[in-house]
mmCIF file of C-alpha atoms in Angstrom:
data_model
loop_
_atom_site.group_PDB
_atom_site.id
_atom_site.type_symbol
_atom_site.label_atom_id
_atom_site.label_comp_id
_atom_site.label_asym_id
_atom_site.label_seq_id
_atom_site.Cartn_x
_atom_site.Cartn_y
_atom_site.Cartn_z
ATOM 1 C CA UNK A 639 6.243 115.487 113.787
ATOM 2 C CA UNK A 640 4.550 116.085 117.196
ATOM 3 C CA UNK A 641 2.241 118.398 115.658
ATOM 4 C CA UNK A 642 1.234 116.310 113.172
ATOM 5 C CA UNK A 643 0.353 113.669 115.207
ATOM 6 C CA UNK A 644 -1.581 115.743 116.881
ATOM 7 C CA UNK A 645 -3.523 116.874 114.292
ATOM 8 C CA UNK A 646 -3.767 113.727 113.102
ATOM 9 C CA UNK A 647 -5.724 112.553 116.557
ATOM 10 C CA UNK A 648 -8.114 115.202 116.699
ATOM 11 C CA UNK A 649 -10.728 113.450 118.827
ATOM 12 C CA UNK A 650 -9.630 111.761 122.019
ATOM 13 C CA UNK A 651 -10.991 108.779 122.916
ATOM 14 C CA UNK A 652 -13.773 110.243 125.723
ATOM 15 C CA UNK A 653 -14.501 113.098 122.988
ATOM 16 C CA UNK A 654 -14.956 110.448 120.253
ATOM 17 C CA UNK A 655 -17.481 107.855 122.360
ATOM 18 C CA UNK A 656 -19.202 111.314 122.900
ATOM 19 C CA UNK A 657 -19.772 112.315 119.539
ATOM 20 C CA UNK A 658 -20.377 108.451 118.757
ATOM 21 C CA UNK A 659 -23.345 108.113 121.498
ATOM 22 C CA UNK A 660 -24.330 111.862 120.813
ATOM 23 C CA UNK A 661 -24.421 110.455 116.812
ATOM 24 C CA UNK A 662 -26.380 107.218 117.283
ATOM 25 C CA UNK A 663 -29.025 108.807 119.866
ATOM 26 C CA UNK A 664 -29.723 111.798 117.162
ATOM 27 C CA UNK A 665 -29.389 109.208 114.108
ATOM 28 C CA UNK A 666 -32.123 106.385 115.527
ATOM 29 C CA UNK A 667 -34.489 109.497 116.642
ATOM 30 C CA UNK A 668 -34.436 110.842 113.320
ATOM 31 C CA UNK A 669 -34.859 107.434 111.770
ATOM 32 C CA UNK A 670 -37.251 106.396 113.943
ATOM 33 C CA UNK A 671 -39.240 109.708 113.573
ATOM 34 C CA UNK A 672 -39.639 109.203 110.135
ATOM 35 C CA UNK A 673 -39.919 105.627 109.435
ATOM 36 C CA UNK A 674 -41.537 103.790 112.781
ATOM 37 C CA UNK A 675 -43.329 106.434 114.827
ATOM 38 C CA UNK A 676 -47.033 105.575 114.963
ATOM 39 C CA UNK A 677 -48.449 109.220 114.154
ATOM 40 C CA UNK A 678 -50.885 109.356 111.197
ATOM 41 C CA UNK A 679 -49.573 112.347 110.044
ATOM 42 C CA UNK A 680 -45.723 111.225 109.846
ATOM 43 C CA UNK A 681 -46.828 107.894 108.426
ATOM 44 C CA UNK A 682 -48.462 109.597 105.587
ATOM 45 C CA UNK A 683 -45.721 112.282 105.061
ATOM 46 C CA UNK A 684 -42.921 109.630 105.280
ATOM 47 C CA UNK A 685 -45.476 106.956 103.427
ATOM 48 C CA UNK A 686 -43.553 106.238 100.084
ATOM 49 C CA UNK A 687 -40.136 106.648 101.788
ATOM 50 C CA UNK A 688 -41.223 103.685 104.728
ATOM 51 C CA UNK A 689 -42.105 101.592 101.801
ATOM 52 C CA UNK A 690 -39.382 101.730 99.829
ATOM 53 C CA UNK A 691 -36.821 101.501 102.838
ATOM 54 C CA UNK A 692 -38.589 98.223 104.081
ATOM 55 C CA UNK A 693 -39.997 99.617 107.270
ATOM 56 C CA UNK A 694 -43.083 98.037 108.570
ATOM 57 C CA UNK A 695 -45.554 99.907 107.842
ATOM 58 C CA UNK A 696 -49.703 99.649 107.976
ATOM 59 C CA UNK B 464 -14.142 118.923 116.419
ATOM 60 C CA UNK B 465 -17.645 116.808 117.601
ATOM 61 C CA UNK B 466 -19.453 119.115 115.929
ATOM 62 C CA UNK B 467 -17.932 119.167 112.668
ATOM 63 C CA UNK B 468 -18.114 115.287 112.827
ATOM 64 C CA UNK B 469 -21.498 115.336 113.424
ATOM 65 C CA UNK B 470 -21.727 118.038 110.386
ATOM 66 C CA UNK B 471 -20.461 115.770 108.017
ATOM 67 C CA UNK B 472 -22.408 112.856 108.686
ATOM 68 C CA UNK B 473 -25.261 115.300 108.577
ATOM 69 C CA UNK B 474 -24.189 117.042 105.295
ATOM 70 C CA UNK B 475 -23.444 112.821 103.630
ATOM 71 C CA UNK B 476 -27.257 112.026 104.699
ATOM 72 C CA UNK B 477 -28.759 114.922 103.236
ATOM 73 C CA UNK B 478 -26.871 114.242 99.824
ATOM 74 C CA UNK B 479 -28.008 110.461 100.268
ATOM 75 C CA UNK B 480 -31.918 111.617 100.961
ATOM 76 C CA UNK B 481 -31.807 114.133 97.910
ATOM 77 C CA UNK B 482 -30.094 110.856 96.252
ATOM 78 C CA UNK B 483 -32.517 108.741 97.324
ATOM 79 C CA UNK B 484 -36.052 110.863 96.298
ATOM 80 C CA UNK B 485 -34.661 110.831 93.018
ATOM 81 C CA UNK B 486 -33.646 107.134 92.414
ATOM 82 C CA UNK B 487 -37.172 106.176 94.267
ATOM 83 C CA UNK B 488 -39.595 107.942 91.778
ATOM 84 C CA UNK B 489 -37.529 106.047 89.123
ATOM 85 C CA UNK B 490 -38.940 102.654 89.822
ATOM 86 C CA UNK B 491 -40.488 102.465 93.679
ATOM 87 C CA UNK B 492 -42.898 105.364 93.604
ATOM 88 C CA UNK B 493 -44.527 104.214 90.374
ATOM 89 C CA UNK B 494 -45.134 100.717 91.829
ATOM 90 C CA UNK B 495 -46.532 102.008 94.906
ATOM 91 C CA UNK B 496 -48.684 104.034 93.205
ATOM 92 C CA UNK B 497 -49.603 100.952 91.024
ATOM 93 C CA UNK B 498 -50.138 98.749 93.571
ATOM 94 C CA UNK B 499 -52.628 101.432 95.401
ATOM 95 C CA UNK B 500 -55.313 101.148 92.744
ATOM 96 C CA UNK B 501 -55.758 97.677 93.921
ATOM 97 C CA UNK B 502 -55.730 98.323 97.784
ATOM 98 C CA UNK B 503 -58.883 97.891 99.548
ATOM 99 C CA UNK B 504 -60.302 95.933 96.582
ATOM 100 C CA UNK B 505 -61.425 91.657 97.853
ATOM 101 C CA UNK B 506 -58.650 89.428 96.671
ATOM 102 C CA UNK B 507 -60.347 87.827 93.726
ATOM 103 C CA UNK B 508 -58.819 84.915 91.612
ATOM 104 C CA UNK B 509 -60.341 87.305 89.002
ATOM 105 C CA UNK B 510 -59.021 90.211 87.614
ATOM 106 C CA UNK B 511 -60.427 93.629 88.638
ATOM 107 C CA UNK B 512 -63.886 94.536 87.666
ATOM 108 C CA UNK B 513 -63.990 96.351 84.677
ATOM 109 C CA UNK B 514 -60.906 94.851 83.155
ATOM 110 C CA UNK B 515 -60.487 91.614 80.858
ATOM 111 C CA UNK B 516 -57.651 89.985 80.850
ATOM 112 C CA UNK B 517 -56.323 90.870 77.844
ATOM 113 C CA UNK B 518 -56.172 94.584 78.942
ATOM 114 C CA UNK B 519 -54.124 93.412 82.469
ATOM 115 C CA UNK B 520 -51.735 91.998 80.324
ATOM 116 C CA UNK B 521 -51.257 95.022 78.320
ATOM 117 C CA UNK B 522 -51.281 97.269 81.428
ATOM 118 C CA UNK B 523 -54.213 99.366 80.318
ATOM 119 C CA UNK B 524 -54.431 102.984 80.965
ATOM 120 C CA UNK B 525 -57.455 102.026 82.960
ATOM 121 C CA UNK B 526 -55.269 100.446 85.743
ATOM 122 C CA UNK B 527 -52.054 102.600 85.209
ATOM 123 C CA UNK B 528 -52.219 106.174 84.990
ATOM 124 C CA UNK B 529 -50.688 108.128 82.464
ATOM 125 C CA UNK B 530 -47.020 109.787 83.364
ATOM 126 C CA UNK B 531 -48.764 113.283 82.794
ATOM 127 C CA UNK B 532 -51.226 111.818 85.312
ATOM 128 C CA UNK B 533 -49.413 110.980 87.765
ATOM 129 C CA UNK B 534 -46.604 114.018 87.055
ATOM 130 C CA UNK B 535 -49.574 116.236 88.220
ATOM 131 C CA UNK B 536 -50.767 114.180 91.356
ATOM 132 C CA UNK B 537 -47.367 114.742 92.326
ATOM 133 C CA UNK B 538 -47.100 118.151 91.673
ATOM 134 C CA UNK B 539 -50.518 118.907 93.198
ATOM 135 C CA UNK B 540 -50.370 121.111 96.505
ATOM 136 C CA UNK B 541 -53.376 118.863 97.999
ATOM 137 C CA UNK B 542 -52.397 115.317 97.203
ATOM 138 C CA UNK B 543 -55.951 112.715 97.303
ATOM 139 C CA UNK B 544 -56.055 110.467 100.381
ATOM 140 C CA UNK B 545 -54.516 107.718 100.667
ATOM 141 C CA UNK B 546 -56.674 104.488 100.324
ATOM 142 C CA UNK B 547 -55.788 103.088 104.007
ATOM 143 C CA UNK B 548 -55.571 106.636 105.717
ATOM 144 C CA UNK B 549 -59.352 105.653 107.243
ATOM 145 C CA UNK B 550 -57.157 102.698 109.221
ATOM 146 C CA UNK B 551 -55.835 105.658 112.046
ATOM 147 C CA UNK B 552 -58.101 106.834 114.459
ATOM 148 C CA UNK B 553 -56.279 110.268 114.719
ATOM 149 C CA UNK B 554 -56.341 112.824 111.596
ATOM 150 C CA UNK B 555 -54.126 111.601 109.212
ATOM 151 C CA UNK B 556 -52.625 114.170 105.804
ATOM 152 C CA UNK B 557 -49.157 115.309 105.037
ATOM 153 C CA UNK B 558 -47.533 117.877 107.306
ATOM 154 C CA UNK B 559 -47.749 121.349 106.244
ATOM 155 C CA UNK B 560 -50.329 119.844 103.439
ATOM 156 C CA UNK B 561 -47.026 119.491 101.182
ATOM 157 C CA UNK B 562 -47.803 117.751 98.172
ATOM 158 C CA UNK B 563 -46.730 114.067 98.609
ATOM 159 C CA UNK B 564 -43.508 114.250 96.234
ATOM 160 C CA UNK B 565 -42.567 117.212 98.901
ATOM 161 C CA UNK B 566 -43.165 114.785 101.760
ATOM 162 C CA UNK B 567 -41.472 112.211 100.661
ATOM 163 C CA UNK B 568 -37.947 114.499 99.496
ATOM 164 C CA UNK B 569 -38.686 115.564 103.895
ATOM 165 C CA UNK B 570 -39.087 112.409 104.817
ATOM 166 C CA UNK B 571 -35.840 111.228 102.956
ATOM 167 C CA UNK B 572 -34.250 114.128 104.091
ATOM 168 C CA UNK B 573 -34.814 113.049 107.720
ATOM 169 C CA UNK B 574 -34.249 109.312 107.152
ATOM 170 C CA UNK B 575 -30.961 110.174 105.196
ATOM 171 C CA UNK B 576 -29.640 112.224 108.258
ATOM 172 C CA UNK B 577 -30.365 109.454 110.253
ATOM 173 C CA UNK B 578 -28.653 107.077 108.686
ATOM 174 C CA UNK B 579 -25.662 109.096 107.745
ATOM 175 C CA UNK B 580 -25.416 109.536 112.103
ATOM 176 C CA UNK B 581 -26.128 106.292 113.184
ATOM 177 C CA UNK B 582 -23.037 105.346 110.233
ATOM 178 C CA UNK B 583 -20.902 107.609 111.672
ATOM 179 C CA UNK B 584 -22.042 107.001 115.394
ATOM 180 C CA UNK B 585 -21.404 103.064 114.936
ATOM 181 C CA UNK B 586 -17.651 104.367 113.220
ATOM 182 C CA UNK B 587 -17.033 106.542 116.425
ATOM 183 C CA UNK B 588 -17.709 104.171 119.044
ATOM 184 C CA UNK B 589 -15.749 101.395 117.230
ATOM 185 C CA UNK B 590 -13.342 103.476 116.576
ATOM 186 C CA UNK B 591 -12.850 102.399 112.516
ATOM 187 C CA UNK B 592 -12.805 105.721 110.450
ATOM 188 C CA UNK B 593 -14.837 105.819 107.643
ATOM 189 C CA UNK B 594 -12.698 106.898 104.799
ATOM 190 C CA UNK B 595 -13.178 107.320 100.863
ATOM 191 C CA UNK B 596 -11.317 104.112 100.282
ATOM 192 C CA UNK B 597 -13.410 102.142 102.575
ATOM 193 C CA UNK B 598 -16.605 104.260 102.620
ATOM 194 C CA UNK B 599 -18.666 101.886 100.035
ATOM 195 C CA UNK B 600 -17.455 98.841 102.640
ATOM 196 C CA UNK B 601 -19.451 101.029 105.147
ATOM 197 C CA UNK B 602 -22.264 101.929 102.779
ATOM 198 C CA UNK B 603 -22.821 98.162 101.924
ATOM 199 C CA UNK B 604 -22.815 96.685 105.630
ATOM 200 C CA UNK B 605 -25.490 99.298 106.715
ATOM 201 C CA UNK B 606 -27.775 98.427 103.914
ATOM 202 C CA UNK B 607 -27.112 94.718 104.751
ATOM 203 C CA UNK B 608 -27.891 95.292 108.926
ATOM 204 C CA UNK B 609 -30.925 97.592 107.975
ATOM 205 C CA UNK B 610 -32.437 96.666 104.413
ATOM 206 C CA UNK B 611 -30.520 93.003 103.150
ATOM 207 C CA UNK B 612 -30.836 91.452 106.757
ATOM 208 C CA UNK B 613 -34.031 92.417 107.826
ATOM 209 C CA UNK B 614 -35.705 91.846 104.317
ATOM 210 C CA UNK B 615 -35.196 87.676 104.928
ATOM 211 C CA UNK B 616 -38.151 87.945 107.127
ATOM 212 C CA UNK B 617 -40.453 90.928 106.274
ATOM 213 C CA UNK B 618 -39.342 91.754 102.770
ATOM 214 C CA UNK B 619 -40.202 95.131 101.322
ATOM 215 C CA UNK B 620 -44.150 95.393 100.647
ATOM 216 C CA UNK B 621 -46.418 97.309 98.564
ATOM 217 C CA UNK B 622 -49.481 98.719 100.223
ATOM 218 C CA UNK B 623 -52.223 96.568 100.301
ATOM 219 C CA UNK B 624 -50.349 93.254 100.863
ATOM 220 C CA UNK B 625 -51.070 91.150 103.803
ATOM 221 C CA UNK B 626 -49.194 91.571 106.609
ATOM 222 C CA UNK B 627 -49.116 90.296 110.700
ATOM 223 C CA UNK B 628 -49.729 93.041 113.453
ATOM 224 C CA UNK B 629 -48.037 96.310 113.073
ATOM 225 C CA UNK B 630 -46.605 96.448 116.534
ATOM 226 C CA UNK B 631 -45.269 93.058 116.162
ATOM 227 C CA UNK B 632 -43.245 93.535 112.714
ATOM 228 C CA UNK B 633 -41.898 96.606 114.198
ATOM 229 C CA UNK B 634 -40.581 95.057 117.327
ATOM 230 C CA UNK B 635 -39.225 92.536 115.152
ATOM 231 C CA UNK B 636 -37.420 94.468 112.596
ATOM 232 C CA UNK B 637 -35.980 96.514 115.084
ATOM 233 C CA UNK B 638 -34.273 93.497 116.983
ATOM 234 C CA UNK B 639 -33.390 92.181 113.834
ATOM 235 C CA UNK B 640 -31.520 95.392 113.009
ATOM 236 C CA UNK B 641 -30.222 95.577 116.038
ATOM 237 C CA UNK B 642 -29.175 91.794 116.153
ATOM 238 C CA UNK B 643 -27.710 92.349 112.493
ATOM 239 C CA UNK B 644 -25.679 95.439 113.422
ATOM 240 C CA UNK B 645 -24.105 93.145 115.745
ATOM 241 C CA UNK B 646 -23.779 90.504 113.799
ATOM 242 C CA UNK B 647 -21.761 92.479 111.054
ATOM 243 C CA UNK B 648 -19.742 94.103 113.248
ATOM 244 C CA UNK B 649 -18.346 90.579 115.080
ATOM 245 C CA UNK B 650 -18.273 89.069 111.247
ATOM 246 C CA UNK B 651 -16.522 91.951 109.847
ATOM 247 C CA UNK B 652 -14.055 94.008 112.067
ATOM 248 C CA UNK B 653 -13.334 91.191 114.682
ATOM 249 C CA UNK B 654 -9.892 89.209 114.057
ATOM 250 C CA UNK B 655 -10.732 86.403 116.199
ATOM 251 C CA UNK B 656 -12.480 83.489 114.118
ATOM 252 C CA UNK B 657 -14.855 82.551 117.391
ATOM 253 C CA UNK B 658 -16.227 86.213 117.005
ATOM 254 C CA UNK B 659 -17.041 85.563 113.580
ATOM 255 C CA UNK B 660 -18.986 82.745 114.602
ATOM 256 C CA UNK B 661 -20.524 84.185 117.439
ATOM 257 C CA UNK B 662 -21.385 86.727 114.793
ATOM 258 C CA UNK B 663 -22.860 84.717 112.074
ATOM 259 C CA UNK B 664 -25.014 82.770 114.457
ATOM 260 C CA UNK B 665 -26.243 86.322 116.228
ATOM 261 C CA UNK B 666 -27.238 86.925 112.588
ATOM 262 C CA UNK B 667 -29.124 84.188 111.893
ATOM 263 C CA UNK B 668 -30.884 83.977 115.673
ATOM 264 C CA UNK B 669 -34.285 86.512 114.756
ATOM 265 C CA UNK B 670 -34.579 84.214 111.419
ATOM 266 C CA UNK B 671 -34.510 80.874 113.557
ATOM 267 C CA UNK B 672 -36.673 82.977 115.760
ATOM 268 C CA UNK B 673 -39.044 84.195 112.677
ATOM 269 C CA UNK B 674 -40.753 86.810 111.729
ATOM 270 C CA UNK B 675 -44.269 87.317 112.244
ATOM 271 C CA UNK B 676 -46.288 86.265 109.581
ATOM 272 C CA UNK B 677 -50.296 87.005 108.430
ATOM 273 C CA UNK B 678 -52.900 84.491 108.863
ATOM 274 C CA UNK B 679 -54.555 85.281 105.571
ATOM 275 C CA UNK B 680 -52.087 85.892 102.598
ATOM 276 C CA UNK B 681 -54.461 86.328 100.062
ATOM 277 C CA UNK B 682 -54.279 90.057 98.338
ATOM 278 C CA UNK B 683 -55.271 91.809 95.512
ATOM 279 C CA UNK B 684 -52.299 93.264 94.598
ATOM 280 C CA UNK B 685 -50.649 91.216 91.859
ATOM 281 C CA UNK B 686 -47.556 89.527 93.083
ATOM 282 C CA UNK B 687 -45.794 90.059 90.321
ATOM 283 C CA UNK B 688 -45.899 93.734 91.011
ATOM 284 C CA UNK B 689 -44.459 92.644 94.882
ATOM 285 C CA UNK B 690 -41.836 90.669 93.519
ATOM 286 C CA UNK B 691 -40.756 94.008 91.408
ATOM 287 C CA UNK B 692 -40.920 96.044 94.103
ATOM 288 C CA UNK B 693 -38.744 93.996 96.771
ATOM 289 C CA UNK B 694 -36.370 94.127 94.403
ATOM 290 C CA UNK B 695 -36.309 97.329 92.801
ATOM 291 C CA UNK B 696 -36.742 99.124 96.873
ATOM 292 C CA UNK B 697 -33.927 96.659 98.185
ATOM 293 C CA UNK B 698 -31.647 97.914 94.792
ATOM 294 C CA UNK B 699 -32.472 101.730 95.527
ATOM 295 C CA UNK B 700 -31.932 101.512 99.289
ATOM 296 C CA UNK B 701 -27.978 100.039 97.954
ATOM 297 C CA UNK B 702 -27.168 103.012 95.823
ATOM 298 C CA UNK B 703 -28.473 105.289 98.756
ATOM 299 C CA UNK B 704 -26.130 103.692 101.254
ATOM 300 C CA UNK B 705 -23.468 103.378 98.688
ATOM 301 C CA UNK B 706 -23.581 106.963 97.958
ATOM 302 C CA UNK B 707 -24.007 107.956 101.939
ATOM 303 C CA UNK B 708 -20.944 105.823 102.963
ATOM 304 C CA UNK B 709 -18.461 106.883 100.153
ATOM 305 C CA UNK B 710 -19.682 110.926 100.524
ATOM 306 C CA UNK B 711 -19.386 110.461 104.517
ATOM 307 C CA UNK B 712 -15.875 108.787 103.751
ATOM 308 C CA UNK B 713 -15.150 111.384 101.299
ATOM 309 C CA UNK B 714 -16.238 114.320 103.860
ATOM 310 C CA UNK B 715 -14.281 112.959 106.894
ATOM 311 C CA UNK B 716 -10.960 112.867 104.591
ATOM 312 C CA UNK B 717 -11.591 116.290 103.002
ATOM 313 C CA UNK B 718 -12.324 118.037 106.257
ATOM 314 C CA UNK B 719 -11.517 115.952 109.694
ATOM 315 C CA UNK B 720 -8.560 114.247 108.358
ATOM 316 C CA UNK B 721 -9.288 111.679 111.368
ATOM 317 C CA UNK B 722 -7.745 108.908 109.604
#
């Protein structure tokens, strides 16, 4: 039973606002990278994608 | 064990981009690429030189391209420039001089990843799991806080519509999504019926604030095409999100067991 609890709670609470913060800086980069950065050339690459997400775009 | 967390949210978003190129070119791309041919053009009351109105009607093959057409503009290493590209100062072109079908499967493939993080990241530091039973719940409140939400005040556009300053609509949209993430999360995983409150009227506070709006909303790109295209990109970004919140739930059962 212990054991399965513990496997059960892999992430402890510090390790899992880590991974959290870690996953929201690396997800709104990315996002913003692709679909708000003001760079001609990844407005053009991400052009049709920024439309049809329903970024602002032009 | 952060790392394989972050691996599936990864592996869900790339699933949800591939997802998401596909479902795009059934209905988006092709009124994108329909609405181009009138970008640039004056906003006339009349159709397009060169067309009657009896051949606008029919959708001539004058003002829509032919699928072979338009199969090999997207298959074409060098794509043609994009009517607006002259707007940027700097050199514009698709990296690596991909062919724009490429681009946008990249471009998905980034924005996918994204999205399947920030879901997860949101999941983490709330500390709700996102499992296969509840992973379309999850799905469906990230395309309302980034897609639904937002969309009241700048919905999707074509190119060539009118629309306020750049820098402004961005700023905007971001708060809103921001605001809206919020929002969802007071409405949604908060018992207490004052934070649903507080949350519905932290949802409606950008609308009350408004969006920015252009001066001149003449264009001459067809509304009717617009109206399609809000709702066939608002429809696609759905499944996407769907799809990314039930594989992410599926993933995090199948290999984290975090539940």
């Amino acid at each position: 039973m212990a054991s399965s609890i513990v496997s059960s709670i892999p992430l402890s609470i510090s390790d899992r606002l880590t991974a959290g913060i870690l996953a929201l800086l690396i997800g709104g980069f990315l996002v913003f990278g692709a679909g708000l950065a003001n760079s001609a050339v990844l407005h053009d690459t991400a052009h049709d994608v920024r439309h049809s997400y329903g970024f602002p775009c032009h | 064990m952060i790392v394989k967390t972050l691996l599936a949210a990864l592996v869900a978003g790339l699933i949800a981009g591939v997802f998401s190129t596909v479902a795009q070119n059934a209905r988006v791309v092709p009124l994108i690429l329909h609405a181009e041919e009138y970008e640039g053009q004056e906003p006339a009351a009349t159709p397009p030189p060169g067309t009657s109105t009896e051949q606008d009607h029919q959708h001539s093959s004058q003002l829509s391209p032919s699928p072979l057409t338009r199969m090999l503009s997207a298959l074409s290493p060098i794509t043609p420039a994009f009517a607006h590209e002259g707007e940027h100062g700097e050199e514009g072109g698709i990296m690596f001089g991909m062919s724009r079908f490429s681009g946008s499967l990249l471009a998905n493939l980034v924005t996918g990843a994204g999205f399947g993080l920030l879901l997860a990241g949101v999941s983490l530091v709330v500390g709700h799991p996102i499992t296969l039973r509840n992973g379309a719940l999850w799905g469906a409140c990230g395309w309302l806080v980034v897609h639904m939400l937002p969309a009241i005040g700048l919905p999707p556009e074509l190119p060539g519509f009118p629309a306020a300053d750049l820098g402004d609509r961005q700023t905007w949209w971001i708060a809103t999504v921001l605001l809206s993430a919020l929002g969802v999360y007071l409405v949604v995983l908060c018992e207490e019926i004052v934070a649903k409150l507080i949350g519905l009227v932290v949802i409606a506070a950008p609308h009350l604030y408004g969006a920015p709006q252009p001066t001149d909303i003449s264009s001459s790109v067809p509304a009717v095409l617009g109206a399609e295209f809000a709702v066939a990109a608002l429809a696609t970004a759905l499944a996407s999100w769907l799809l990314l919140g039930v594989v992410s739930g599926y993933l995090n059962d199948r290999f984290l067991k975090s539940a």
